[in-house]
């Protein structure tokens, strides 16, 4: 294969060389664990680097540095946010939580686990573009509600929720608000004071940072119980050896994202959408055209299977994802496409494009040209009609 | 400072350059996530590398490759082992577990959390060397017992338990057996079939591998429930983006450990112990002289504070740990020293030496010489008697 490139979720998981350079000293020089500082000074440099990384990540969200903890990734962060608040408040304030129907799995399945343990969970509907209705959310909040968890940007269709209005509502109602910002962090502005968010899940692997490191913003005085027992790391909210290179790499990854880059990603995304709509009939854009994360396009091609498209693009060295089966490896259709009212066919005919720093406009042109040919050919032999 | 070296837990956390070299392709080339394989072939190389790493780690323990999962580290592994078994069996078989009194915090505090949730926990006593008494263990096992969790090698005093006898007992009694092998993995032989272990926690950071990756061996058909919700990674026992570079780095770290290295570590350890006993009066070796992990020495110096010693060694550029306060940063004495019958003074006067690949015999000589001077001087001004 001459050329291979990723335009699926993997696009953003290629480590940036500059991130590795920033991590190197903490692999080979200041690798002492921060927990050993007691009694000698040699671990201080490593601890200082870790706290510097923490401070930079916190400030990026408009938070103080004692409001940000490191985790193994946003899946752990979301588990801790949802279950940790439930554990802290479940026997005190109430046992009701609200999540959107199209949350990513860590939030969705944490909520389901709580449901099995006797919590009441409301799964808030979304409209055809993926937006929650804030009036409906307000109606669901009761005196028993302890947490609202609504994502910032959707993992499949890229829809950006109005976090500021949701935050204001939760603040008014005295309910904690968690948002999963895995797919928006550094790509879409998010400020914890301005937007009244109490908990935010973020990850490094979505922005060319290292895998195995993420974070959780936790507003001061938020009631939350730890889930992982052991040492007293991360303000006693987590156990496990401090991942100093990971923390430093995460902060570096954030530093490397620029407004120009986000503008460039949005331009490539727009190009994909515009060209597909121009060249290929019978397509639907999944998600909103405007309030959408810059790195995501999600398009349904009627009368063809998304997996046939991915297999054919694969032959050109292009990796994209379908709207189904990406996590479970079952043939279950996407709960997100179902959530916005799409049927089985729409889910299975959808293709998700995710762009990263290393994608180019030339790649976009190459993808769209081949896509047009592939879809045309597949439709000729399609058993789904329009053959 | 001219020369700085670590002879505390950090000694083993310096990444080996060869590990990073093994990881590099999965940062920059085959960085596609294994979960995206469905529908295209480009993620296969990364998945294959991950499964190859899994297979090698499993085989190292005498296990099959579908019996080993990756986690964020051994703290997570131990939480999953202890709480996951409790979750799976607590409402079926019984609600009794047994742990040793000197377990590391992830096991100890997971047990305490279960106790708060209504489980009965026995904290098995150890003798003056840190060994559990297997007859006493047998007496504690009842029809309600679901899990015995006894570490392989102790984190502070290095005592190696007789895992084979404990495994045989648990097998005979039909009780699951978990061992935390964080400090023994690759340093002390461990074979899951021969030793009848059902669950084993391991970490990469203790053997010059990357931080943020660990593993859990889980014998086939062991009843265990997942704790972290989200995707269906790791045979549906964990959620979160696959850490492919971490997995590959972990396997490489294991490959780099040789019998010769373990012999060399034991020789350095023996040299520390012998020279200290020769040069410095009024010292106690904490832990067993023979059944001891090769990289650990733990010595109490009567009439002095361990922290004064660490501060003075620090001035020579040497990092060691005291037996107190290493995790909590409180002045609480070590539960391990207390567990072997040591009093407050013995805990506070203890120094733990941990050796790694990059320590040398010259460093050992340098440390012991300075230690003798430091202890002598401190004792002259000691308020603890013997001045």
XYZ file of C-alpha atoms in Angstrom:
774
model
C 0.000 0.000 0.000
C 1.591 3.242 -1.039
C -0.114 5.681 1.224
C -2.098 5.089 4.368
C -3.887 7.714 6.330
C -6.356 7.882 9.116
C -9.494 9.932 8.964
C -11.231 8.088 11.771
C -10.838 8.413 15.542
C -7.257 7.257 15.212
C -6.404 10.457 13.326
C -6.028 12.318 16.615
C -4.214 9.536 18.450
C -0.916 9.878 16.616
C 1.447 11.277 19.213
C 3.018 14.612 18.348
C 6.837 14.340 18.328
C 6.984 17.503 20.422
C 4.890 15.807 23.081
C 7.339 12.929 23.322
C 10.209 15.401 23.539
C 8.493 17.084 26.484
C 7.970 13.698 28.156
C 11.515 12.377 27.686
C 13.169 14.060 30.710
C 10.523 12.496 32.934
C 11.214 9.045 31.558
C 14.976 9.246 31.878
C 16.028 12.039 34.227
C 13.428 13.313 36.670
C 11.608 10.005 36.877
C 11.409 9.958 40.633
C 7.873 9.580 41.837
C 6.358 12.637 43.373
C 5.120 10.678 46.373
C 8.684 10.114 47.544
C 9.453 13.757 48.166
C 9.065 13.387 51.889
C 12.478 13.491 53.425
C 14.541 14.409 50.401
C 14.611 16.904 47.624
C 15.418 14.730 44.618
C 11.806 14.057 43.724
C 10.885 17.696 43.710
C 11.668 18.422 40.087
C 9.316 15.680 38.965
C 6.621 16.807 41.363
C 7.005 20.397 40.224
C 6.649 19.318 36.605
C 3.509 17.387 37.448
C 1.997 20.297 39.347
C 2.976 22.674 36.572
C 1.147 20.419 34.090
C -1.853 20.260 36.404
C -1.901 24.041 36.737
C -1.735 24.595 32.999
C -4.557 22.139 32.320
C -6.693 23.641 35.075
C -6.105 27.197 33.861
C -7.003 26.172 30.335
C -10.465 25.389 31.688
C -10.559 28.573 33.785
C -10.093 26.521 36.957
C -7.649 26.553 39.869
C -4.931 23.933 40.003
C -6.417 22.110 42.971
C -9.524 21.513 40.883
C -7.923 19.198 38.322
C -6.924 15.573 38.850
C -5.150 13.176 36.528
C -6.747 9.831 35.654
C -5.961 7.038 33.199
C -8.257 8.624 30.598
C -11.676 10.147 30.158
C -13.443 6.797 30.605
C -12.116 6.642 34.150
C -12.865 10.351 34.616
C -16.501 9.909 33.649
C -16.888 6.832 35.845
C -15.476 8.796 38.764
C -17.649 11.841 38.061
C -20.926 9.966 37.731
C -20.449 7.178 40.274
C -18.318 9.248 42.645
C -21.033 11.904 42.974
C -23.666 9.192 43.311
C -21.628 7.555 46.064
C -21.167 10.856 47.882
C -24.740 12.110 47.584
C -26.861 8.993 47.032
C -27.588 8.481 50.700
C -27.776 12.198 51.459
C -29.480 14.307 48.862
C -31.179 11.856 46.535
C -30.836 9.108 43.996
C -31.841 10.694 40.695
C -29.539 11.513 37.822
C -30.143 12.770 34.292
C -27.994 11.991 31.254
C -28.611 12.556 27.575
C -29.586 9.597 25.457
C -26.550 10.010 23.198
C -23.805 10.145 25.804
C -20.660 8.203 25.115
C -20.472 4.803 26.813
C -18.564 5.716 29.989
C -21.337 8.077 31.101
C -24.178 6.020 29.634
C -23.121 2.735 31.181
C -22.105 4.303 34.492
C -25.680 5.570 34.637
C -27.007 2.102 33.819
C -24.885 0.579 36.577
C -26.321 3.094 39.028
C -29.790 2.260 37.793
C -29.185 -1.388 38.663
C -28.115 -0.262 42.106
C -31.412 1.515 42.684
C -30.810 4.988 41.320
C -33.430 6.541 39.086
C -31.956 7.622 35.756
C -33.640 9.772 33.126
C -32.226 9.500 29.622
C -32.966 12.877 28.106
C -34.138 12.813 24.487
C -32.354 14.800 21.789
C -33.775 16.395 18.642
C -32.915 15.445 15.061
C -29.593 17.305 15.265
C -28.636 15.822 18.598
C -29.499 18.772 20.849
C -31.076 18.297 24.235
C -34.076 20.491 24.966
C -33.289 22.603 27.976
C -36.921 23.112 28.927
C -37.346 19.355 29.000
C -34.254 19.056 31.125
C -35.664 21.582 33.569
C -38.884 19.596 33.876
C -36.962 16.445 34.760
C -35.016 18.013 37.621
C -36.536 17.240 41.025
C -35.470 17.709 44.634
C -33.942 14.216 44.387
C -31.724 15.055 41.424
C -28.047 14.981 42.316
C -26.369 15.129 38.911
C -26.942 16.143 35.328
C -24.380 14.660 32.927
C -24.594 16.005 29.394
C -21.684 15.833 27.027
C -20.073 18.869 25.457
C -19.572 17.456 21.937
C -20.884 14.176 20.614
C -18.449 11.358 19.829
C -20.144 10.367 16.586
C -22.116 13.237 15.124
C -20.121 16.087 16.669
C -23.076 18.108 17.947
C -22.073 20.731 20.522
C -24.549 21.213 23.346
C -25.306 24.608 24.833
C -23.256 23.985 27.955
C -23.638 27.542 29.173
C -27.432 27.347 29.320
C -27.370 23.857 30.857
C -24.837 25.061 33.416
C -26.946 28.075 34.290
C -30.026 25.884 34.729
C -28.180 23.392 36.950
C -26.735 26.240 38.983
C -30.188 27.756 39.453
C -31.587 24.383 40.500
C -28.656 23.563 42.786
C -27.807 20.392 40.872
C -24.273 19.288 40.014
C -23.397 19.332 36.322
C -20.855 17.028 34.665
C -19.863 17.255 31.024
C -17.813 14.786 29.013
C -15.509 17.026 26.989
C -13.381 14.237 25.509
C -14.102 15.368 21.966
C -14.179 19.132 22.524
C -11.292 19.848 24.879
C -9.048 22.480 23.198
C -11.231 22.296 20.062
C -14.239 24.203 21.434
C -14.040 26.858 24.200
C -15.036 25.704 27.664
C -14.697 27.819 30.777
C -15.844 26.424 34.085
C -16.743 29.727 35.702
C -18.512 31.226 32.739
C -20.374 28.014 31.993
C -21.053 26.799 35.534
C -19.745 23.295 35.057
C -18.855 21.290 38.168
C -17.101 18.312 36.585
C -15.405 17.879 33.190
C -13.876 14.718 31.710
C -10.939 15.179 29.331
C -8.349 12.950 27.661
C -4.950 13.431 26.056
C -5.315 10.817 23.332
C -7.819 12.885 21.349
C -5.343 15.733 20.833
C -2.121 13.952 19.861
C -1.145 13.427 23.482
C -0.167 10.129 25.098
C -2.625 7.329 25.674
C -3.271 6.266 29.242
C -3.676 9.752 30.687
C -6.769 11.888 31.151
C -8.176 14.259 33.667
C -11.191 15.349 35.601
C -11.963 18.911 36.562
C -13.778 18.940 39.911
C -15.057 22.253 41.215
C -13.928 23.008 44.775
C -16.192 21.516 47.442
C -17.987 19.231 44.990
C -19.109 16.167 46.956
C -17.398 13.178 45.333
C -16.140 9.834 46.653
C -13.105 8.024 45.289
C -13.633 4.763 43.414
C -10.097 3.423 43.232
C -8.608 2.607 46.612
C -4.941 2.518 47.502
C -2.593 5.452 47.832
C -3.673 9.024 48.364
C -2.730 10.465 45.009
C -4.625 13.246 43.274
C -5.976 14.962 46.399
C -6.949 11.517 47.672
C -9.347 10.922 44.796
C -7.322 8.232 43.042
C -4.732 5.552 43.756
C -1.788 4.470 41.661
C 1.714 5.542 40.730
C 1.781 9.137 39.464
C 2.149 9.184 35.704
C 4.506 12.132 35.480
C 5.512 11.758 31.809
C 1.835 11.333 30.961
C 0.845 14.482 32.830
C 3.626 16.504 31.223
C 2.738 15.099 27.794
C -0.933 15.956 28.282
C -0.117 19.586 29.126
C 2.213 19.786 26.130
C -0.480 18.375 23.850
C -2.868 21.085 25.010
C -0.246 23.777 24.462
C 0.253 22.630 20.858
C -3.372 23.141 19.848
C -3.869 26.552 18.261
C -6.833 28.540 17.018
C -5.317 28.321 13.542
C -5.312 24.542 13.766
C -8.941 24.442 14.820
C -9.818 26.738 11.941
C -7.918 24.475 9.558
C -9.707 21.372 10.883
C -13.062 23.088 10.439
C -12.115 24.042 6.876
C -11.249 20.425 6.052
C -14.432 19.225 7.690
C -16.469 21.742 5.696
C -14.746 20.675 2.522
C -15.691 17.033 3.150
C -19.306 17.928 3.759
C -19.603 20.372 0.848
C -17.923 18.128 -1.686
C -19.869 15.066 -0.636
C -23.126 16.968 -0.962
C -22.026 18.314 -4.332
C -20.766 15.040 -5.797
C -22.988 12.381 -4.212
C -26.790 12.331 -4.218
C -28.954 10.895 -1.439
C -26.821 11.763 1.537
C -27.700 13.099 4.994
C -25.456 15.091 7.303
C -25.799 13.623 10.777
C -25.575 16.274 13.470
C -25.768 20.014 13.184
C -24.144 21.903 10.314
C -22.909 24.752 12.494
C -22.729 23.767 16.149
C -20.362 20.935 15.428
C -16.865 20.045 16.633
C -14.322 21.143 14.007
C -12.753 17.719 13.514
C -15.911 15.715 12.797
C -18.133 14.977 9.818
C -20.744 12.220 9.852
C -22.648 11.427 6.710
C -25.195 8.767 5.834
C -25.075 7.391 2.288
C -28.442 5.961 1.453
C -28.722 2.515 -0.103
C -25.242 1.373 0.894
C -23.683 -0.266 3.907
C -21.165 1.911 5.736
C -18.993 -1.124 6.172
C -18.797 -1.694 2.435
C -17.614 1.882 2.073
C -14.968 1.490 4.762
C -13.709 -1.706 3.154
C -13.374 -0.010 -0.204
C -11.720 3.102 1.238
C -9.368 0.754 3.023
C -8.123 -0.428 -0.365
C -7.102 3.158 -1.067
C -5.304 3.303 2.299
C -7.943 5.457 3.945
C -9.328 4.630 7.371
C -12.758 5.901 8.353
C -15.400 4.527 10.760
C -18.956 3.448 10.335
C -21.734 4.536 12.610
C -22.147 1.024 13.869
C -20.161 -1.524 15.705
C -17.213 0.642 16.469
C -16.940 -0.311 20.101
C -18.903 -3.448 20.600
C -17.852 -5.242 17.452
C -21.411 -6.438 17.324
C -23.583 -5.310 14.469
C -25.693 -3.231 16.803
C -26.573 0.119 15.291
C -25.294 3.344 16.813
C -27.350 4.575 19.760
C -26.500 8.089 18.651
C -28.031 7.764 15.196
C -31.002 6.029 16.809
C -31.164 8.889 19.318
C -31.529 11.503 16.577
C -34.324 9.469 15.019
C -32.321 7.537 12.455
C -33.338 4.023 11.579
C -31.177 0.955 11.209
C -30.380 1.719 7.592
C -29.317 5.253 8.351
C -27.004 4.064 11.094
C -25.473 1.359 8.956
C -25.006 3.652 5.993
C -23.227 6.322 7.986
C -19.554 7.161 7.825
C -17.729 9.145 10.451
C -14.710 11.228 9.481
C -12.449 12.454 12.259
C -9.643 14.836 11.442
C -6.375 15.474 13.228
C -3.321 17.679 13.014
C -1.644 15.476 10.453
C -4.466 15.356 7.933
C -4.180 17.609 4.896
C -6.544 19.244 2.448
C -5.046 17.023 -0.272
C -6.122 13.985 1.688
C -9.615 15.389 1.934
C -9.723 15.845 -1.845
C -8.423 12.316 -2.366
C -10.993 10.851 0.021
C -13.965 12.640 -1.447
C -13.051 11.752 -5.025
C -12.721 8.089 -4.229
C -15.775 8.127 -2.040
C -17.892 9.382 -4.927
C -16.718 6.520 -7.127
C -17.116 3.921 -4.402
C -20.627 4.986 -3.449
C -21.699 5.085 -7.090
C -20.387 1.571 -7.689
C -21.829 0.174 -4.493
C -25.226 1.626 -5.262
C -25.243 -0.154 -8.637
C -25.037 -3.497 -6.875
C -26.894 -2.554 -3.706
C -29.599 -4.853 -2.389
C -30.948 -1.913 -0.403
C -32.799 -0.423 -3.377
C -31.846 2.343 -5.823
C -29.675 -0.218 -7.653
C 25.016 18.457 42.959
C 27.533 16.333 41.158
C 25.906 12.969 41.215
C 22.341 12.000 41.936
C 21.037 8.514 42.144
C 17.950 6.765 43.282
C 17.961 3.837 45.619
C 14.312 4.147 46.581
C 11.184 3.034 44.744
C 12.034 5.433 41.962
C 15.092 3.335 41.093
C 12.955 0.983 39.065
C 10.805 3.658 37.464
C 13.455 4.988 35.118
C 12.277 3.930 31.676
C 14.682 1.730 29.754
C 15.632 3.352 26.427
C 14.937 0.025 24.718
C 11.379 0.126 26.020
C 10.799 3.531 24.477
C 12.281 2.305 21.197
C 9.787 -0.580 21.218
C 6.941 1.836 21.901
C 7.845 4.423 19.257
C 6.198 2.751 16.222
C 2.935 2.641 18.152
C 3.107 6.321 18.919
C 3.914 7.427 15.393
C 3.102 4.703 12.865
C 0.677 1.998 13.952
C -1.181 4.265 16.317
C -4.610 3.287 15.121
C -6.783 2.048 17.922
C -7.509 -1.621 17.903
C -11.224 -1.024 18.392
C -11.493 0.504 14.935
C -10.545 -2.627 13.098
C -14.112 -3.376 12.162
C -14.503 -2.652 8.519
C -10.913 -2.000 7.563
C -7.510 -3.523 7.889
C -5.386 -0.554 8.863
C -5.808 -1.023 12.582
C -4.730 -4.628 12.475
C -1.027 -4.089 12.959
C -1.645 -2.198 16.178
C -4.107 -4.796 17.397
C -1.690 -7.572 16.571
C 1.059 -5.820 18.520
C -1.243 -5.443 21.487
C -2.297 -9.083 21.389
C 1.303 -10.156 20.960
C 2.217 -8.162 24.087
C -0.728 -9.684 25.930
C 0.339 -13.178 24.897
C 3.895 -12.672 26.011
C 2.868 -11.306 29.405
C 0.385 -14.133 29.901
C 2.910 -16.790 28.927
C 5.434 -15.292 31.310
C 3.007 -16.186 34.098
C 2.249 -19.595 32.606
C -1.187 -18.412 31.508
C -3.106 -18.288 28.247
C -3.444 -15.017 26.418
C -7.155 -14.663 27.089
C -6.347 -14.701 30.790
C -4.463 -11.403 30.908
C -5.962 -7.917 30.736
C -4.271 -4.537 30.628
C -5.139 -1.899 33.217
C -3.739 1.517 34.144
C -1.481 -0.067 36.759
C -1.462 -2.553 39.584
C -3.528 -0.302 41.850
C -6.393 -0.582 39.371
C -5.677 -4.305 38.939
C -5.965 -4.965 42.658
C -9.134 -2.894 42.949
C -10.649 -4.896 40.103
C -9.521 -8.229 41.543
C -10.793 -7.643 45.058
C -13.932 -5.607 44.380
C -14.717 -7.314 41.080
C -14.794 -10.753 42.709
C -16.811 -9.354 45.625
C -19.289 -7.842 43.180
C -19.591 -11.108 41.261
C -19.834 -13.444 44.247
C -21.052 -11.269 47.137
C -24.705 -12.005 46.553
C -24.103 -15.594 45.491
C -21.484 -17.438 47.465
C -20.748 -15.270 50.464
C -19.386 -12.019 51.801
C -16.155 -12.965 53.525
C -12.651 -12.152 52.335
C -9.225 -12.596 53.872
C -6.213 -10.352 53.291
C -2.884 -10.145 55.066
C -2.332 -7.311 57.478
C 0.666 -6.002 55.523
C -0.863 -5.801 52.049
C -0.111 -2.760 49.979
C -2.794 -0.076 50.043
C -4.773 -1.005 46.921
C -5.673 -4.409 48.390
C -5.882 -3.217 51.997
C -8.158 -0.273 51.294
C -10.262 -2.159 48.756
C -10.917 -4.625 51.579
C -11.797 -1.776 53.929
C -14.206 -0.338 51.396
C -15.888 -3.742 51.115
C -16.046 -3.920 54.905
C -17.962 -0.640 54.951
C -20.335 -2.156 52.417
C -21.110 -5.067 54.707
C -18.479 -7.644 53.788
C -16.639 -9.401 56.575
C -12.878 -8.997 56.243
C -10.216 -10.863 58.194
C -6.812 -9.214 58.298
C -4.434 -12.127 58.690
C -1.543 -11.562 61.112
C 2.058 -12.034 60.032
C 5.055 -13.151 62.049
C 8.140 -11.070 62.883
C 9.537 -11.616 59.374
C 6.297 -10.798 57.632
C 5.114 -14.311 56.811
C 1.485 -15.319 57.092
C 0.826 -18.553 58.935
C -0.878 -20.930 56.573
C -2.532 -22.942 59.339
C -4.072 -19.745 60.652
C -5.229 -18.907 57.153
C -6.883 -22.317 56.874
C -8.753 -21.761 60.131
C -10.164 -18.460 58.866
C -11.614 -19.908 55.669
C -15.337 -20.608 55.939
C -18.110 -21.572 53.531
C -18.736 -17.828 53.142
C -15.182 -17.032 52.053
C -14.996 -15.858 48.442
C -11.465 -14.525 48.183
C -8.041 -14.738 49.782
C -5.742 -11.874 48.760
C -2.169 -12.252 49.930
C 0.681 -10.454 48.264
C 3.616 -12.191 46.646
C 6.391 -9.865 47.880
C 6.017 -7.058 50.373
C 6.351 -3.440 49.194
C 8.431 -2.332 52.176
C 10.235 -5.245 53.759
C 10.424 -7.493 50.681
C 9.213 -10.690 52.343
C 8.138 -13.329 49.817
C 5.119 -15.374 50.853
C 4.817 -19.075 50.110
C 2.372 -18.576 47.279
C 2.451 -22.218 46.260
C 1.228 -23.429 49.649
C -1.377 -20.680 49.905
C -2.552 -21.497 46.374
C -2.804 -25.197 47.175
C -4.823 -24.433 50.297
C -7.208 -22.105 48.461
C -7.605 -24.654 45.684
C -8.386 -27.377 48.207
C -10.929 -25.120 49.924
C -12.469 -23.927 46.669
C -11.691 -20.284 47.411
C -10.366 -17.793 44.855
C -6.822 -16.573 45.433
C -5.481 -13.182 44.364
C -1.881 -12.105 44.782
C -0.429 -8.637 44.318
C 2.825 -9.301 42.463
C 3.703 -5.654 41.819
C 7.079 -6.029 43.504
C 7.926 -9.578 42.403
C 6.866 -9.773 38.763
C 9.919 -10.912 36.742
C 12.049 -10.726 39.897
C 10.703 -13.874 41.597
C 9.253 -16.870 39.711
C 5.465 -17.086 39.593
C 3.545 -19.657 37.608
C -0.223 -19.651 37.747
C -0.705 -23.376 37.115
C 2.008 -24.587 39.417
C 1.003 -22.181 42.173
C -2.773 -22.242 41.770
C -3.258 -18.507 41.651
C -6.531 -17.168 40.193
C -5.710 -13.472 39.971
C -2.380 -11.611 39.839
C -1.773 -7.853 39.821
C 1.302 -6.601 37.973
C 2.692 -3.249 36.844
C 5.221 -2.043 34.288
C 6.602 0.864 36.291
C 8.437 -1.393 38.750
C 10.603 -2.934 36.011
C 11.700 0.074 33.946
C 8.540 -0.012 31.857
C 6.181 2.895 31.210
C 3.989 4.364 33.904
C 0.242 4.177 33.405
C 0.083 0.535 32.345
C -0.382 -2.595 34.399
C -2.152 -5.876 34.115
C -4.309 -8.436 35.809
C -4.092 -12.158 35.249
C -7.557 -13.686 35.605
C -7.855 -17.456 35.438
C -10.454 -18.631 32.909
C -13.988 -18.795 34.307
C -13.122 -16.751 37.398
C -16.284 -14.901 38.442
C -15.460 -11.199 38.258
C -17.493 -8.062 37.497
C -16.122 -5.005 35.755
C -15.760 -1.784 37.751
C -15.119 0.732 34.987
C -18.032 1.164 32.594
C -17.837 2.332 29.017
C -16.466 0.454 26.053
C -15.943 -3.274 25.925
C -12.156 -3.386 25.981
C -10.128 -6.135 27.616
C -12.660 -8.949 27.228
C -15.308 -6.539 28.471
C -13.599 -6.124 31.844
C -12.460 -2.543 31.367
C -13.364 0.632 29.487
C -11.084 3.197 27.907
C -8.908 3.724 24.863
C -6.489 0.840 24.344
C -3.005 1.895 25.429
C -1.096 0.139 22.655
C 2.307 1.771 23.226
C 1.918 1.050 26.936
C 1.116 -2.617 26.327
C 4.034 -3.021 23.934
C 6.359 -1.211 26.355
C 5.225 -3.427 29.218
C 6.010 -6.602 27.280
C 9.391 -5.196 26.270
C 10.180 -4.304 29.881
C 9.492 -7.901 30.888
C 11.651 -9.225 28.076
C 14.589 -7.111 29.266
C 14.689 -8.614 32.751
C 17.220 -11.455 32.933
C 18.225 -13.979 35.547
C 21.658 -12.359 35.550
C 20.101 -9.017 36.415
C 18.134 -10.499 39.285
C 21.304 -12.142 40.573
C 23.121 -8.827 40.333
C 20.328 -7.009 42.220
C 20.434 -9.637 44.961
C 24.214 -9.248 45.210
C 23.875 -5.479 45.637
C 21.115 -5.968 48.179
C 23.239 -8.436 50.119
C 26.160 -6.049 50.033
C 24.029 -3.276 51.566
C 22.821 -5.536 54.336
C 26.218 -7.094 55.076
C 28.115 -3.819 55.081
C 25.559 -2.030 57.210
C 25.647 -4.828 59.764
C 29.440 -4.758 59.709
C 29.888 -0.992 59.946
C 26.912 0.187 61.986
C 25.856 -1.129 65.410
C 22.261 -1.319 66.671
C 20.510 -2.100 63.416
C 17.689 -4.507 62.576
C 16.970 -6.094 59.206
C 13.252 -5.781 58.573
C 11.859 -8.767 56.701
C 13.416 -12.131 56.045
C 17.101 -12.508 55.207
C 16.534 -15.188 52.579
C 12.956 -15.175 51.280
C 13.234 -11.607 50.147
C 12.779 -9.869 46.801
C 16.208 -9.266 45.232
C 15.827 -5.494 44.877
C 14.890 -4.636 48.462
C 16.670 -4.017 51.754
C 14.941 -2.479 54.761
C 16.944 -1.640 57.846
C 16.062 0.059 61.116
C 18.739 2.248 62.670
C 18.055 2.553 66.361
C 18.105 5.955 68.052
C 17.774 7.961 64.838
C 14.921 9.235 62.732
C 14.773 7.696 59.267
C 13.872 11.085 57.922
C 17.044 12.636 59.280
C 18.983 9.934 57.457
C 17.170 10.547 54.184
C 17.787 14.274 54.471
C 21.490 13.729 55.002
C 21.772 11.170 52.210
C 19.975 13.658 50.024
C 22.919 16.021 50.474
C 25.111 13.350 48.918
C 22.655 12.999 46.041
C 21.239 9.707 47.221
C 17.502 9.078 47.380
C 16.147 6.438 49.758
C 12.801 6.113 51.545
C 11.817 5.922 55.160
C 9.432 3.359 56.519
C 6.925 6.032 57.304
C 4.909 8.559 55.477
C 5.819 7.456 52.011
C 2.321 7.500 50.641
C 0.210 9.504 52.998
C 2.670 12.302 53.662
C 1.373 12.139 57.184
C 3.727 11.079 59.923
C 1.805 7.852 60.423
C 4.109 4.914 60.945
C 4.286 2.080 58.448
C 1.532 -0.506 58.864
C 4.029 -3.090 57.635
C 6.576 -2.453 60.387
C 3.706 -2.385 62.877
C 2.449 -5.646 61.351
C 5.737 -7.421 62.069
C 5.640 -6.212 65.651
C 7.763 -3.109 65.304
C 6.991 -0.080 67.411
C 6.804 3.556 66.390
C 10.528 4.088 66.862
C 11.421 1.078 64.733
C 9.162 2.288 61.931
C 10.511 5.809 62.027
C 14.114 4.685 62.158
C 13.775 2.411 59.142
C 15.233 3.017 55.724
C 14.096 1.208 52.603
C 16.557 0.667 49.758
C 15.141 -0.340 46.395
C 17.491 -1.270 43.598
C 17.015 -1.117 39.863
C 18.827 -1.943 36.639
C 20.775 1.297 36.659
C 22.213 1.032 40.142
C 25.806 -0.113 40.463
C 27.936 -1.809 43.088
C 29.959 1.419 43.320
C 26.815 3.268 44.317
C 26.169 0.686 46.988
C 29.664 1.189 48.387
C 29.211 4.960 48.303
C 25.857 4.763 50.079
C 26.993 2.462 52.830
C 30.116 4.502 53.577
C 28.167 7.714 53.896
C 25.397 6.032 55.796
C 27.842 4.891 58.468
C 29.110 8.442 58.946
C 25.621 9.937 58.933
C 24.206 7.483 61.451
C 27.169 7.950 63.744
C 26.804 11.724 63.671
C 23.038 11.652 64.102
C 23.312 9.337 67.065
C 25.659 11.801 68.787
C 22.932 14.421 68.785
C 19.967 12.087 69.010
C 17.213 12.874 71.520
C 16.173 9.223 71.243
C 18.851 8.000 73.640
C 22.288 6.483 73.004
C 23.622 10.024 72.413
